[in-house]
C-alpha positions as YAML, in Angstrom:
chain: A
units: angstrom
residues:
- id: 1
  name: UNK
  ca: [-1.03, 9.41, 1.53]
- id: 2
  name: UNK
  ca: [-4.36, 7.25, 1.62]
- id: 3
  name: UNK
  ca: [-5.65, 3.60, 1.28]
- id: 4
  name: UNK
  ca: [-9.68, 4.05, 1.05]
- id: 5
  name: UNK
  ca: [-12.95, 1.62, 1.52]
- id: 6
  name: UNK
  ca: [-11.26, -2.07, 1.59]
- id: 7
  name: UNK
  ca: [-7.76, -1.27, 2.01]
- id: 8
  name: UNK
  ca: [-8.02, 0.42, 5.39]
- id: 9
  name: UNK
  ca: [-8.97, -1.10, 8.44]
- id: 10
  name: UNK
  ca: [-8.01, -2.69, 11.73]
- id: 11
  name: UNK
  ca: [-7.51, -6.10, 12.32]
- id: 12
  name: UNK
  ca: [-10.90, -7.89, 11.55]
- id: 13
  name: UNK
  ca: [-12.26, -11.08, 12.22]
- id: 14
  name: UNK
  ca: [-11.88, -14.56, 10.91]
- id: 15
  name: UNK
  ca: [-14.81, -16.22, 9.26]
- id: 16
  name: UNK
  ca: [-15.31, -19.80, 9.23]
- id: 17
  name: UNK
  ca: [-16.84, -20.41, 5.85]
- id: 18
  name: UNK
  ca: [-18.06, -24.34, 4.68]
- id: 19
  name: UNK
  ca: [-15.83, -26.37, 2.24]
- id: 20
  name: UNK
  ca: [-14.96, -29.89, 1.64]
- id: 21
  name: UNK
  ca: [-13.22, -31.80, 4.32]
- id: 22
  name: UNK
  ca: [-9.41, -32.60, 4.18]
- id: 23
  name: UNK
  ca: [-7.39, -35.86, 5.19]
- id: 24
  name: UNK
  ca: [-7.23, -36.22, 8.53]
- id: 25
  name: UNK
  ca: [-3.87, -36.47, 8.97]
- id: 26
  name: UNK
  ca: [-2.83, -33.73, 6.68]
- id: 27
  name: UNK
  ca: [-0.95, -30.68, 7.97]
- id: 28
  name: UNK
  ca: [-2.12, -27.37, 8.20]
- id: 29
  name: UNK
  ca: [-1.40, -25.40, 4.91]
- id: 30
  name: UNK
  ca: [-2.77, -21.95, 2.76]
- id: 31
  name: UNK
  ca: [-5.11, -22.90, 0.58]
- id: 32
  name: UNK
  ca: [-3.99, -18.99, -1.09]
- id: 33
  name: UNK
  ca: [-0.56, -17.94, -1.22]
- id: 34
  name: UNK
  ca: [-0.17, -14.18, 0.15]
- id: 35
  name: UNK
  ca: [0.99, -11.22, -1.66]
- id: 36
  name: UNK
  ca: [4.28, -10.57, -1.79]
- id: 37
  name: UNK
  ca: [4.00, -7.12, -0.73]
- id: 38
  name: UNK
  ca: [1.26, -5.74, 0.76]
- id: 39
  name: UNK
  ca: [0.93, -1.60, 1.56]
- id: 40
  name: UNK
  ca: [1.02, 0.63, 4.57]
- id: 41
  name: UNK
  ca: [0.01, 4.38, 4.03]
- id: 42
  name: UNK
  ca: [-1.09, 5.32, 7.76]
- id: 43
  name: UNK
  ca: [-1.62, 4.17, 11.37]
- id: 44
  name: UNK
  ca: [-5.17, 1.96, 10.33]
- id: 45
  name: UNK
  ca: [-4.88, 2.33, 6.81]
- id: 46
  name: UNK
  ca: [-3.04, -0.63, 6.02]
- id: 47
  name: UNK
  ca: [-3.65, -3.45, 3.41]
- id: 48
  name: UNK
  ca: [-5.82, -6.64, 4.30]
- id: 49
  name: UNK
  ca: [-3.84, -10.07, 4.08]
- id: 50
  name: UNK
  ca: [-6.41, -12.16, 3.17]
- id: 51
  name: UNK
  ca: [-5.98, -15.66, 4.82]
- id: 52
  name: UNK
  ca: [-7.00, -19.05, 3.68]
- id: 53
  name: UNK
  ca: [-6.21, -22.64, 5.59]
- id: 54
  name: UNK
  ca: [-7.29, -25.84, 5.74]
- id: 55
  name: UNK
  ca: [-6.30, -28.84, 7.79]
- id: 56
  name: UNK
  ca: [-6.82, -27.75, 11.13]
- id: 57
  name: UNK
  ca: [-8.71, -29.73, 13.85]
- id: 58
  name: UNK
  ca: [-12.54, -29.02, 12.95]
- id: 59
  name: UNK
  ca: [-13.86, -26.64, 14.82]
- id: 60
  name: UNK
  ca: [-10.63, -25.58, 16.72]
- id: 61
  name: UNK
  ca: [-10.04, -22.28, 17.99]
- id: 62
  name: UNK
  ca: [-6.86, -20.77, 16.00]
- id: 63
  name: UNK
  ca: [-4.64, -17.88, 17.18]
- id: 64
  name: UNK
  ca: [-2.91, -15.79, 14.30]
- id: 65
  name: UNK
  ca: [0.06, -14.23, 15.18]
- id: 66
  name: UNK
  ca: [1.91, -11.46, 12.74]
- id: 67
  name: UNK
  ca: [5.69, -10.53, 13.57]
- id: 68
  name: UNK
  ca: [4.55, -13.61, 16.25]
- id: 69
  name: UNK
  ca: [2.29, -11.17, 18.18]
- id: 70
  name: UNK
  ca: [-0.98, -12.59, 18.83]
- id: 71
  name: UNK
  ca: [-3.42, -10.84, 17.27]
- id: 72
  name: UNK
  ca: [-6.80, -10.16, 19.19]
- id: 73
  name: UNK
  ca: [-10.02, -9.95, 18.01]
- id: 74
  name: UNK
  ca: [-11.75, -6.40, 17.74]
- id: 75
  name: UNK
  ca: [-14.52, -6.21, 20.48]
- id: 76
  name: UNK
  ca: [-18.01, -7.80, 19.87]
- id: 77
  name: UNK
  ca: [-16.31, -10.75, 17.62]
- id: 78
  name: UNK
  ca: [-15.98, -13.68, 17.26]
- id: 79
  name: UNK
  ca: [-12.32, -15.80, 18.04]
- id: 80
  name: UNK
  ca: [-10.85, -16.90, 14.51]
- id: 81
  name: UNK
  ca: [-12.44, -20.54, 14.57]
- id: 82
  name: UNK
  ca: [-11.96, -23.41, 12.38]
- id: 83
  name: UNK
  ca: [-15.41, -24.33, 10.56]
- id: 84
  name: UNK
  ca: [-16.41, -28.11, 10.79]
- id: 85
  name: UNK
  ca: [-14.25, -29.41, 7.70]
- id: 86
  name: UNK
  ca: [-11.49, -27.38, 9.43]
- id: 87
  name: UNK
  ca: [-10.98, -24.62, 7.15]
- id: 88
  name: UNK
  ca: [-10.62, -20.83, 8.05]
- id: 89
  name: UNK
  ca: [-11.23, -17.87, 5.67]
- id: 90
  name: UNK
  ca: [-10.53, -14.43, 6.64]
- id: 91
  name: UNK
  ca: [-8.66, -11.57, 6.81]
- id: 92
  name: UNK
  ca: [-6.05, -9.06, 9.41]
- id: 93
  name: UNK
  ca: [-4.71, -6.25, 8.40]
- id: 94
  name: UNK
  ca: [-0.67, -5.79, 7.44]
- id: 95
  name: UNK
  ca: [1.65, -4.30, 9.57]
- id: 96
  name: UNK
  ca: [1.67, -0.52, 9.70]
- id: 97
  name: UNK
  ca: [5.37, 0.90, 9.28]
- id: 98
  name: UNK
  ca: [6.28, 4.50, 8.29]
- id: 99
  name: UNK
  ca: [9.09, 3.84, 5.88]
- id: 100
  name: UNK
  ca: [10.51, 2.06, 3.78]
- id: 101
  name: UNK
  ca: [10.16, -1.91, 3.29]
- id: 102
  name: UNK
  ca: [10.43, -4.96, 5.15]
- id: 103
  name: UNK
  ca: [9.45, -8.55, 5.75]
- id: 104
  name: UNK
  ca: [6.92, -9.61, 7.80]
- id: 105
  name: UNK
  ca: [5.28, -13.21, 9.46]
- id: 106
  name: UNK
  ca: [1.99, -14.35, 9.51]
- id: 107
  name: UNK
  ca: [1.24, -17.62, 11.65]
- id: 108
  name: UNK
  ca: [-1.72, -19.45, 12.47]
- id: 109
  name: UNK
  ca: [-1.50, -22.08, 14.92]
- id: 110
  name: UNK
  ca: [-4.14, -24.09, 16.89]
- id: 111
  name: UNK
  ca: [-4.76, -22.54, 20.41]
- id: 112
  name: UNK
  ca: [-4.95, -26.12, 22.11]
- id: 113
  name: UNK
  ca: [-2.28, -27.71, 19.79]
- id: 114
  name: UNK
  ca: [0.48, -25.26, 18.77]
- id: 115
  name: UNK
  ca: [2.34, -27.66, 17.11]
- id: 116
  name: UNK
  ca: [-0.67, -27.81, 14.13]
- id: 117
  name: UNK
  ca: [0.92, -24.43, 12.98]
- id: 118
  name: UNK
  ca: [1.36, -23.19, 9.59]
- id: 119
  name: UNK
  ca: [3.57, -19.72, 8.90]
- id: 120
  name: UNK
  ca: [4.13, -17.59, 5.76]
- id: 121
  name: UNK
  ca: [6.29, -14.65, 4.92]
- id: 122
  name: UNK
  ca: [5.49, -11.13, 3.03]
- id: 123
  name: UNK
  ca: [6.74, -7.87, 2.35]
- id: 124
  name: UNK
  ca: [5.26, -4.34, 3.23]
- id: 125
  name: UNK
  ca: [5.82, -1.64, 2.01]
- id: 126
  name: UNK
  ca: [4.98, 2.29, 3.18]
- id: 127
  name: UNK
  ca: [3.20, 4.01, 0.13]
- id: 128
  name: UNK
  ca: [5.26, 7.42, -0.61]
- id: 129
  name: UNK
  ca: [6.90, 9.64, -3.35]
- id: 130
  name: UNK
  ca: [9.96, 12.16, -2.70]
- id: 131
  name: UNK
  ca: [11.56, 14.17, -5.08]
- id: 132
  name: UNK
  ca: [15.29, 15.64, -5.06]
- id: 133
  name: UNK
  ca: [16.82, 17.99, -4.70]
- id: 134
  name: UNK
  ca: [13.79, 19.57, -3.29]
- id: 135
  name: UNK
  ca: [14.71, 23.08, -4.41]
- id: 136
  name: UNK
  ca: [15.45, 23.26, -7.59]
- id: 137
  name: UNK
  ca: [16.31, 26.05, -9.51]
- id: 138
  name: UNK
  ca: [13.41, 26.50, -11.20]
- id: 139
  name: UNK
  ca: [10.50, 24.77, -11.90]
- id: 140
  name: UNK
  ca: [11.88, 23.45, -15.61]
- id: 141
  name: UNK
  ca: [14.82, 22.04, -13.88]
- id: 142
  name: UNK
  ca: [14.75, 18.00, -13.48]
- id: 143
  name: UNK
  ca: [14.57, 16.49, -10.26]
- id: 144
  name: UNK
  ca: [14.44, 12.90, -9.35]
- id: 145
  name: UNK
  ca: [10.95, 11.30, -8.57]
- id: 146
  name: UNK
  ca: [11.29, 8.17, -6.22]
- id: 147
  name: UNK
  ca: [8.68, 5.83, -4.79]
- id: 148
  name: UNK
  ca: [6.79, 2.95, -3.82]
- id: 149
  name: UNK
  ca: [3.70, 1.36, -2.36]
- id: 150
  name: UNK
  ca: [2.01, 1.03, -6.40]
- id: 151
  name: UNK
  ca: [1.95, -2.63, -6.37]
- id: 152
  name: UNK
  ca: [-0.36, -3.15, -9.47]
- id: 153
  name: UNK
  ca: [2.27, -3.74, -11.81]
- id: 154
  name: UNK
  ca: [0.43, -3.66, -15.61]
- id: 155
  name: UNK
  ca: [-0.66, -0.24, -14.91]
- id: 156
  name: UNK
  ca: [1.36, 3.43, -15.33]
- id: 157
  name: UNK
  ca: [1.73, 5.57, -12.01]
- id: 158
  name: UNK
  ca: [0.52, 8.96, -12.89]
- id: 159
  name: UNK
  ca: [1.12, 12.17, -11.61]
- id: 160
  name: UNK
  ca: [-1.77, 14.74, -11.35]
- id: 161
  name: UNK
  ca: [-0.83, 18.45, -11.44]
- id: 162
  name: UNK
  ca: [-3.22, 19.85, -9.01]
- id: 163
  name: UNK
  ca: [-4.08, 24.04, -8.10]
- id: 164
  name: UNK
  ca: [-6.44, 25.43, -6.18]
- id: 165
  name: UNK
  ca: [-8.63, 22.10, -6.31]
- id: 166
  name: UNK
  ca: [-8.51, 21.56, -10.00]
- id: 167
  name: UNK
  ca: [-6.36, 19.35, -11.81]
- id: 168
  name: UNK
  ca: [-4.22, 21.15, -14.91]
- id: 169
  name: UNK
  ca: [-2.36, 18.84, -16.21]
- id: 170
  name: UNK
  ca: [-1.90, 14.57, -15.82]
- id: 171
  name: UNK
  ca: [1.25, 12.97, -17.41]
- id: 172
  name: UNK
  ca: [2.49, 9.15, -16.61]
- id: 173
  name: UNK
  ca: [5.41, 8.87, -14.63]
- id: 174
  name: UNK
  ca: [6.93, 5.35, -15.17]
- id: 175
  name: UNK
  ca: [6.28, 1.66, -14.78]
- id: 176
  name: UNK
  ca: [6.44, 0.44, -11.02]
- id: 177
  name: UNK
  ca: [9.10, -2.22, -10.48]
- id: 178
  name: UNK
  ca: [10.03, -4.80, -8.29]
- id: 179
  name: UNK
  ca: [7.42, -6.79, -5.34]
- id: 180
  name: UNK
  ca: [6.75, -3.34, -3.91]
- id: 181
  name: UNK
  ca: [5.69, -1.21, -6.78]
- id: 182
  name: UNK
  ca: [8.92, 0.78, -6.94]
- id: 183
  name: UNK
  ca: [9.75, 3.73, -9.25]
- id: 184
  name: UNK
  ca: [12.94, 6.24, -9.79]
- id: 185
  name: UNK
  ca: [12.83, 8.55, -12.69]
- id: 186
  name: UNK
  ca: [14.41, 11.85, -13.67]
- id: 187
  name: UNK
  ca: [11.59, 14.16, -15.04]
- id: 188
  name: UNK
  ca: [11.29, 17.94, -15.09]
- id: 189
  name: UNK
  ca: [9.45, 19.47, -11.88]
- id: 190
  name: UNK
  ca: [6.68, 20.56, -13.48]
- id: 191
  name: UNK
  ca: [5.36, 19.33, -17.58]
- id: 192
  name: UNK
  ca: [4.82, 22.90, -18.33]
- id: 193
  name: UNK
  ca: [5.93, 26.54, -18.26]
- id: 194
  name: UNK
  ca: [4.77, 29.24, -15.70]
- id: 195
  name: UNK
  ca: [2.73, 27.54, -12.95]
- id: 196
  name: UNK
  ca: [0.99, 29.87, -10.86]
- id: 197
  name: UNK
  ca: [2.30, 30.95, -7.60]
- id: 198
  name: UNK
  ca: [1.34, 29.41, -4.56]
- id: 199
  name: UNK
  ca: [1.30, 25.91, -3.66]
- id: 200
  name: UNK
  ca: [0.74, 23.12, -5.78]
- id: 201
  name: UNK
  ca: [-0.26, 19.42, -5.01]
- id: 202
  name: UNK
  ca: [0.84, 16.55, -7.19]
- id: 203
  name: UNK
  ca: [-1.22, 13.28, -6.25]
- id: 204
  name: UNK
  ca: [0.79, 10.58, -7.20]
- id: 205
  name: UNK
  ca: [-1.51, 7.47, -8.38]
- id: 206
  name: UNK
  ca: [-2.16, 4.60, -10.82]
- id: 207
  name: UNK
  ca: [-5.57, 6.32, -12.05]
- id: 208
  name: UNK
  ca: [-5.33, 7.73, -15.86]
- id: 209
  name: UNK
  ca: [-7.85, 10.42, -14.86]
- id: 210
  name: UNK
  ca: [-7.38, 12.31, -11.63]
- id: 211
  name: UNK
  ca: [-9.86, 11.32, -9.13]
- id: 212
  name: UNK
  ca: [-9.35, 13.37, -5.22]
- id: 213
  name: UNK
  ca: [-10.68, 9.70, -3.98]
- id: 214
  name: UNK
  ca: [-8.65, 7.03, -5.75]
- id: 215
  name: UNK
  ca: [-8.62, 3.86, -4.36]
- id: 216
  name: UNK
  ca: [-4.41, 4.46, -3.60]
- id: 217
  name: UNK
  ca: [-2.66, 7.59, -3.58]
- id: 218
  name: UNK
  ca: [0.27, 9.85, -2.06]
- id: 219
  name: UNK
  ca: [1.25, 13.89, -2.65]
- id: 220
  name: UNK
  ca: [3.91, 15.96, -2.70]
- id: 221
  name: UNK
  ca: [3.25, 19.68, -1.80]
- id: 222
  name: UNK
  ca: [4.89, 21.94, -3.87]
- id: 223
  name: UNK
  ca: [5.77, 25.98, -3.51]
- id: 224
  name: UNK
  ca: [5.91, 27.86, -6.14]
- id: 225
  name: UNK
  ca: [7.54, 31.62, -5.63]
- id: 226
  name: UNK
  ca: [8.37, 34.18, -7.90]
- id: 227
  name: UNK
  ca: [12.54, 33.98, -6.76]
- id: 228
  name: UNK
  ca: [14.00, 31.01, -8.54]
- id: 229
  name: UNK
  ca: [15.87, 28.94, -5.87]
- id: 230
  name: UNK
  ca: [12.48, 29.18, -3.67]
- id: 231
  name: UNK
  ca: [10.42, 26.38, -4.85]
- id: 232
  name: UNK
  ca: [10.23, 23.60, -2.08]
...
């Protein structure tokens, strides 16, 4: 499974960027809502939660805190700073877990006045597919598909049929439901009749045409043998 180019990362920097100044006595607050779910597909390759506040104490220093663990800045940056109309714009990545879904917390707080604190809540999810049972009797027989992590909900996940590095055959999946870009279906193992021998990879994705670098993808490995009851 794979997030590429913006979606992977470690934690990174906040940027103080200009903006119009806020009442002075208004609280802290996002200026942008987060996601509700955000993606984690492998230890550093989890989705950036972009982060937007105003209100703070211009030019304050500002810790940020996820799961309320203070997050530190990468070596050679910068501390997450308030800019001069005290706003902050910037970005850390999600939490990484393995499996499954959960909630997590993102706080920002002044470091010299933790009561000017603002906190917000999200889901992540780990991107994966699994199929059951995983030996089937053949490779016509249905199994169930199950997975999650395709949060774009207008667009199809696909499945890409893939041998020996090239693709034979693409067909759409389902719709991804829920915060978390969920999907169960019931579809035969493989679309078509005879596959070759040997072992097959299906890249599961939300790309109509099969591209080996999509932006967001997971596989299943799959055996083929010549004794029915072998395919894993």
């Amino acid at each position: 499974m794979r997030l590429r180019h913006s979606l992977a990362g470690a934690v990174v920097a906040l940027l103080a960027v200009p903006a119009a100044a806020a009442a002075a006595d208004d609280p802290p607050a996002f200026t942008k809502p987060l996601e509700k779910c955000y993606v984690s597909a492998a230890p550093g390759q989890t989705e950036p939660v972009q982060i937007k506040a105003d209100n703070f104490m211009p030019l304050a220093p500002i810790n940020v805190y996820l799961d309320e663990v203070l997050i530190t800045p990468p070596p050679g940056t910068e501390p997450p700073t308030a800019d001069a109309n005290g706003e902050l714009e910037g970005r850390v990545s999600a939490p990484y877990i393995a499996a499954g879904q959960r909630f997590f917390t993102l706080r920002l707080a002044e470091k010299n006045n933790d009561t000017a604190t603002i906190q917000a809540r999200a889901k992540v999810t780990a991107l994966s597919v699994a199929s059951s049972p995983t030996r089937p009797r053949n490779t016509s027989t249905r199994v169930r598909f199950r997975g999650r992590g395709f949060t774009n909900r207008l667009t199809p996940i696909f499945a890409h049929y893939v041998f020996k590095g090239r693709e034979r055959q693409t067909v759409r999946i389902a719709k991804p439901f829920g915060d978390c870009g969920q999907f169960s279906v019931r579809r035969r193992q493989f679309p078509f009749k005879s596959p070759h021998t040997g072992t097959w990879t299906v890249q599961f994705d939300q790309e109509k045409a099969y591209n080996p670098q999509a932006p967001v993808f997971t596989q299943l490995k799959i055996v083929v043998t010549r004794k029915p009851g072998r395919r894993t």
